[in-house]
Amino acid sequence: GQGSIFTRIVDVIRQHRIALPGELASALRSFATLEGCLRVIVEDYDMVGRALPLMPALLRRTISLSRLATDLQATGVISLARLQRMPQRLEALLTGIERGSIGIT
């Protein structure tokens, strides 16, 4: 059978001296190893071909997870901004109560 597409990608990157983040190079090597192992069991196992039909669902899941993370981040920033304003609000409230301009019932 042919070599792993992941091994070929790493080879092309090396030939053209393209700088690759360590994590990505590591992931490519891991995929190449995994595909190699699978090909020991099933001679012409096409990991990419098998994975492609699953991609739309995986991407949808990933996109919704990143959207969730972004929403949580935004909520956190808003909450932090509110918390930072809280001492001034409390100060204004207490001052108002002391002056008698704010009545509490």
Short mmCIF file of N, CA and C in Angstrom, two decimals:
data_model
loop_
_atom_site.label_atom_id
_atom_site.label_comp_id
_atom_site.label_asym_id
_atom_site.label_seq_id
_atom_site.Cartn_x
_atom_site.Cartn_y
_atom_site.Cartn_z
N GLY A 1 0.84 -1.23 0.00
CA GLY A 1 0.00 0.00 0.00
C GLY A 1 0.86 1.25 0.00
N GLN A 2 0.19 2.40 -0.19
CA GLN A 2 0.93 3.68 -0.22
C GLN A 2 1.20 4.16 1.20
N GLY A 3 2.16 5.10 1.32
CA GLY A 3 2.48 5.67 2.63
C GLY A 3 1.35 6.55 3.15
N SER A 4 1.42 6.88 4.41
CA SER A 4 0.40 7.71 5.02
C SER A 4 0.44 9.13 4.45
N ILE A 5 -0.73 9.70 4.25
CA ILE A 5 -0.83 11.09 3.77
C ILE A 5 -0.16 12.03 4.77
N PHE A 6 -0.23 11.67 6.06
CA PHE A 6 0.34 12.52 7.11
C PHE A 6 1.86 12.54 7.02
N THR A 7 2.45 11.37 6.72
CA THR A 7 3.91 11.27 6.54
C THR A 7 4.31 12.12 5.33
N ARG A 8 3.51 12.04 4.27
CA ARG A 8 3.82 12.82 3.06
C ARG A 8 3.73 14.33 3.33
N ILE A 9 2.74 14.74 4.13
CA ILE A 9 2.60 16.16 4.49
C ILE A 9 3.86 16.63 5.23
N VAL A 10 4.30 15.83 6.23
CA VAL A 10 5.50 16.17 7.00
C VAL A 10 6.72 16.25 6.07
N ASP A 11 6.83 15.31 5.11
CA ASP A 11 7.95 15.31 4.15
C ASP A 11 7.96 16.58 3.31
N VAL A 12 6.79 16.98 2.80
CA VAL A 12 6.68 18.19 1.97
C VAL A 12 7.07 19.41 2.80
N ILE A 13 6.59 19.46 4.03
CA ILE A 13 6.91 20.59 4.92
C ILE A 13 8.43 20.66 5.16
N ARG A 14 9.05 19.50 5.38
CA ARG A 14 10.51 19.44 5.59
C ARG A 14 11.27 19.90 4.34
N GLN A 15 10.84 19.38 3.17
CA GLN A 15 11.51 19.71 1.89
C GLN A 15 11.51 21.22 1.65
N HIS A 16 10.40 21.86 1.97
CA HIS A 16 10.27 23.31 1.71
C HIS A 16 10.68 24.15 2.91
N ARG A 17 11.21 23.49 3.94
CA ARG A 17 11.69 24.16 5.17
C ARG A 17 10.64 25.11 5.75
N ILE A 18 9.41 24.62 5.81
CA ILE A 18 8.32 25.42 6.38
C ILE A 18 8.34 25.21 7.90
N ALA A 19 8.30 26.32 8.63
CA ALA A 19 8.26 26.24 10.09
C ALA A 19 6.88 25.75 10.50
N LEU A 20 6.86 24.76 11.34
CA LEU A 20 5.60 24.15 11.76
C LEU A 20 5.55 24.15 13.29
N PRO A 21 4.43 24.60 13.88
CA PRO A 21 4.33 24.55 15.34
C PRO A 21 4.53 23.11 15.83
N GLY A 22 5.28 22.95 16.91
CA GLY A 22 5.60 21.62 17.45
C GLY A 22 4.37 20.74 17.66
N GLU A 23 3.29 21.35 18.16
CA GLU A 23 2.07 20.58 18.45
C GLU A 23 1.48 20.00 17.16
N LEU A 24 1.51 20.80 16.08
CA LEU A 24 0.95 20.35 14.81
C LEU A 24 1.81 19.23 14.22
N ALA A 25 3.13 19.39 14.27
CA ALA A 25 4.04 18.35 13.77
C ALA A 25 3.83 17.07 14.56
N SER A 26 3.65 17.20 15.85
CA SER A 26 3.41 16.07 16.74
C SER A 26 2.10 15.36 16.38
N ALA A 27 1.07 16.16 16.13
CA ALA A 27 -0.24 15.61 15.75
C ALA A 27 -0.15 14.84 14.44
N LEU A 28 0.56 15.42 13.45
CA LEU A 28 0.71 14.76 12.15
C LEU A 28 1.43 13.42 12.31
N ARG A 29 2.51 13.41 13.14
CA ARG A 29 3.24 12.16 13.37
C ARG A 29 2.34 11.13 14.06
N SER A 30 1.54 11.60 15.01
CA SER A 30 0.61 10.69 15.72
C SER A 30 -0.39 10.08 14.76
N PHE A 31 -0.95 10.92 13.86
CA PHE A 31 -1.91 10.42 12.87
C PHE A 31 -1.26 9.41 11.94
N ALA A 32 0.00 9.70 11.53
CA ALA A 32 0.73 8.79 10.65
C ALA A 32 0.93 7.45 11.35
N THR A 33 1.29 7.49 12.63
CA THR A 33 1.49 6.26 13.42
C THR A 33 0.18 5.50 13.55
N LEU A 34 -0.90 6.22 13.87
CA LEU A 34 -2.22 5.59 14.02
C LEU A 34 -2.63 4.93 12.71
N GLU A 35 -2.45 5.65 11.60
CA GLU A 35 -2.82 5.08 10.30
C GLU A 35 -1.98 3.85 9.99
N GLY A 36 -0.68 3.91 10.33
CA GLY A 36 0.22 2.77 10.13
C GLY A 36 -0.28 1.55 10.91
N CYS A 37 -0.69 1.77 12.16
CA CYS A 37 -1.22 0.68 13.00
C CYS A 37 -2.49 0.10 12.40
N LEU A 38 -3.37 0.98 11.94
CA LEU A 38 -4.63 0.52 11.35
C LEU A 38 -4.38 -0.29 10.08
N ARG A 39 -3.33 0.10 9.33
CA ARG A 39 -3.01 -0.62 8.09
C ARG A 39 -2.39 -1.98 8.34
N VAL A 40 -1.89 -2.20 9.54
CA VAL A 40 -1.40 -3.54 9.91
C VAL A 40 -2.61 -4.48 10.00
N ILE A 41 -3.73 -3.92 10.51
CA ILE A 41 -4.96 -4.71 10.69
C ILE A 41 -5.71 -4.83 9.37
N VAL A 42 -5.93 -3.69 8.69
CA VAL A 42 -6.63 -3.65 7.40
C VAL A 42 -5.66 -3.04 6.39
N GLU A 43 -5.20 -3.87 5.44
CA GLU A 43 -4.07 -3.52 4.56
C GLU A 43 -4.15 -2.13 3.94
N ASP A 44 -5.26 -1.80 3.27
CA ASP A 44 -5.34 -0.50 2.59
C ASP A 44 -6.29 0.45 3.32
N TYR A 45 -6.20 0.47 4.64
CA TYR A 45 -7.10 1.31 5.44
C TYR A 45 -6.87 2.78 5.11
N ASP A 46 -7.96 3.47 4.73
CA ASP A 46 -7.89 4.88 4.34
C ASP A 46 -8.51 5.71 5.46
N MET A 47 -7.66 6.14 6.39
CA MET A 47 -8.15 6.87 7.55
C MET A 47 -8.83 8.18 7.15
N VAL A 48 -8.20 8.92 6.23
CA VAL A 48 -8.75 10.20 5.79
C VAL A 48 -10.09 9.98 5.08
N GLY A 49 -10.11 8.99 4.19
CA GLY A 49 -11.34 8.67 3.46
C GLY A 49 -12.48 8.29 4.40
N ARG A 50 -12.14 7.54 5.44
CA ARG A 50 -13.15 7.14 6.43
C ARG A 50 -13.59 8.32 7.29
N ALA A 51 -12.65 9.24 7.54
CA ALA A 51 -12.94 10.38 8.43
C ALA A 51 -13.73 11.49 7.75
N LEU A 52 -13.53 11.66 6.43
CA LEU A 52 -14.17 12.78 5.72
C LEU A 52 -15.69 12.84 5.89
N PRO A 53 -16.42 11.71 5.76
CA PRO A 53 -17.88 11.79 5.95
C PRO A 53 -18.28 12.27 7.36
N LEU A 54 -17.40 12.07 8.34
CA LEU A 54 -17.70 12.48 9.72
C LEU A 54 -17.40 13.95 9.97
N MET A 55 -16.64 14.58 9.06
CA MET A 55 -16.18 15.95 9.28
C MET A 55 -17.29 16.98 9.50
N PRO A 56 -18.35 17.00 8.67
CA PRO A 56 -19.37 18.03 8.89
C PRO A 56 -19.93 18.00 10.33
N ALA A 57 -20.23 16.81 10.84
CA ALA A 57 -20.77 16.70 12.20
C ALA A 57 -19.73 17.14 13.24
N LEU A 58 -18.46 16.74 13.03
CA LEU A 58 -17.39 17.12 13.96
C LEU A 58 -17.17 18.63 13.95
N LEU A 59 -17.20 19.21 12.74
CA LEU A 59 -17.01 20.66 12.62
C LEU A 59 -18.14 21.41 13.29
N ARG A 60 -19.38 20.92 13.08
CA ARG A 60 -20.54 21.57 13.73
C ARG A 60 -20.35 21.55 15.24
N ARG A 61 -19.92 20.38 15.77
CA ARG A 61 -19.71 20.24 17.21
C ARG A 61 -18.61 21.19 17.69
N THR A 62 -17.50 21.25 16.93
CA THR A 62 -16.36 22.10 17.28
C THR A 62 -16.77 23.57 17.25
N ILE A 63 -17.50 23.96 16.20
CA ILE A 63 -17.92 25.35 16.05
C ILE A 63 -18.86 25.73 17.19
N SER A 64 -19.79 24.84 17.55
CA SER A 64 -20.72 25.17 18.64
C SER A 64 -19.96 25.25 19.97
N LEU A 65 -18.91 24.41 20.15
CA LEU A 65 -18.09 24.48 21.36
C LEU A 65 -17.31 25.79 21.42
N SER A 66 -16.75 26.21 20.26
CA SER A 66 -15.99 27.46 20.27
C SER A 66 -16.93 28.65 20.47
N ARG A 67 -18.15 28.55 19.94
CA ARG A 67 -19.14 29.62 20.14
C ARG A 67 -19.50 29.71 21.62
N LEU A 68 -19.66 28.54 22.25
CA LEU A 68 -19.96 28.48 23.68
C LEU A 68 -18.83 29.12 24.48
N ALA A 69 -17.59 28.78 24.12
CA ALA A 69 -16.42 29.34 24.81
C ALA A 69 -16.38 30.85 24.66
N THR A 70 -16.67 31.34 23.45
CA THR A 70 -16.68 32.78 23.18
C THR A 70 -17.78 33.46 24.00
N ASP A 71 -18.97 32.84 24.04
CA ASP A 71 -20.08 33.39 24.83
C ASP A 71 -19.72 33.46 26.30
N LEU A 72 -19.09 32.39 26.82
CA LEU A 72 -18.69 32.36 28.23
C LEU A 72 -17.65 33.43 28.51
N GLN A 73 -16.73 33.61 27.57
CA GLN A 73 -15.69 34.62 27.71
C GLN A 73 -16.32 36.02 27.77
N ALA A 74 -17.26 36.27 26.86
CA ALA A 74 -17.94 37.57 26.80
C ALA A 74 -18.70 37.81 28.11
N THR A 75 -19.41 36.80 28.58
CA THR A 75 -20.16 36.90 29.84
C THR A 75 -19.21 37.22 30.99
N GLY A 76 -18.05 36.55 30.99
CA GLY A 76 -17.05 36.78 32.03
C GLY A 76 -16.54 38.20 32.03
N VAL A 77 -16.27 38.74 30.85
CA VAL A 77 -15.77 40.12 30.72
C VAL A 77 -16.82 41.11 31.21
N ILE A 78 -18.10 40.88 30.83
CA ILE A 78 -19.20 41.76 31.26
C ILE A 78 -19.35 41.71 32.78
N SER A 79 -19.32 40.49 33.34
CA SER A 79 -19.44 40.32 34.79
C SER A 79 -18.31 41.02 35.53
N LEU A 80 -17.09 40.89 34.99
CA LEU A 80 -15.92 41.53 35.60
C LEU A 80 -16.09 43.05 35.59
N ALA A 81 -16.54 43.59 34.46
CA ALA A 81 -16.77 45.03 34.35
C ALA A 81 -17.80 45.49 35.38
N ARG A 82 -18.87 44.70 35.54
CA ARG A 82 -19.91 45.03 36.53
C ARG A 82 -19.34 44.99 37.94
N LEU A 83 -18.53 43.97 38.22
CA LEU A 83 -17.92 43.83 39.55
C LEU A 83 -16.99 45.00 39.85
N GLN A 84 -16.26 45.45 38.83
CA GLN A 84 -15.33 46.56 39.02
C GLN A 84 -16.08 47.86 39.32
N ARG A 85 -17.31 48.00 38.78
CA ARG A 85 -18.11 49.21 39.03
C ARG A 85 -18.85 49.13 40.36
N MET A 86 -18.95 47.91 40.93
CA MET A 86 -19.74 47.71 42.13
C MET A 86 -19.32 48.59 43.31
N PRO A 87 -18.00 48.71 43.63
CA PRO A 87 -17.62 49.56 44.76
C PRO A 87 -18.11 51.00 44.62
N GLN A 88 -18.00 51.57 43.37
CA GLN A 88 -18.47 52.94 43.15
C GLN A 88 -19.98 53.02 43.35
N ARG A 89 -20.71 52.01 42.88
CA ARG A 89 -22.16 52.02 43.02
C ARG A 89 -22.55 51.95 44.50
N LEU A 90 -21.86 51.04 45.24
CA LEU A 90 -22.13 50.91 46.67
C LEU A 90 -21.81 52.22 47.39
N GLU A 91 -20.69 52.82 47.03
CA GLU A 91 -20.26 54.09 47.63
C GLU A 91 -21.34 55.16 47.40
N ALA A 92 -21.82 55.24 46.15
CA ALA A 92 -22.85 56.23 45.79
C ALA A 92 -24.14 55.95 46.57
N LEU A 93 -24.48 54.69 46.69
CA LEU A 93 -25.70 54.29 47.40
C LEU A 93 -25.60 54.66 48.88
N LEU A 94 -24.46 54.32 49.50
CA LEU A 94 -24.26 54.62 50.93
C LEU A 94 -24.24 56.12 51.19
N THR A 95 -23.58 56.85 50.28
CA THR A 95 -23.53 58.31 50.39
C THR A 95 -24.94 58.89 50.31
N GLY A 96 -25.72 58.36 49.36
CA GLY A 96 -27.11 58.81 49.18
C GLY A 96 -27.95 58.54 50.42
N ILE A 97 -27.75 57.37 51.04
CA ILE A 97 -28.50 57.02 52.25
C ILE A 97 -28.11 57.96 53.39
N GLU A 98 -26.79 58.22 53.51
CA GLU A 98 -26.30 59.12 54.57
C GLU A 98 -26.87 60.52 54.42
N ARG A 99 -26.93 61.01 53.19
CA ARG A 99 -27.45 62.38 52.92
C ARG A 99 -28.95 62.42 53.07
N GLY A 100 -29.57 61.25 52.99
CA GLY A 100 -31.04 61.21 53.07
C GLY A 100 -31.70 61.40 51.72
N SER A 101 -30.87 61.42 50.63
CA SER A 101 -31.46 61.59 49.30
C SER A 101 -32.02 60.26 48.78
N ILE A 102 -31.64 59.13 49.43
CA ILE A 102 -32.18 57.83 49.05
C ILE A 102 -32.89 57.28 50.28
N GLY A 103 -34.14 56.97 50.12
CA GLY A 103 -34.90 56.43 51.23
C GLY A 103 -35.01 54.92 51.10
N ILE A 104 -34.91 54.21 52.21
CA ILE A 104 -35.08 52.76 52.21
C ILE A 104 -36.35 52.43 52.95
N THR A 105 -37.22 51.67 52.30
CA THR A 105 -38.47 51.27 52.95
C THR A 105 -38.47 49.79 53.24
#
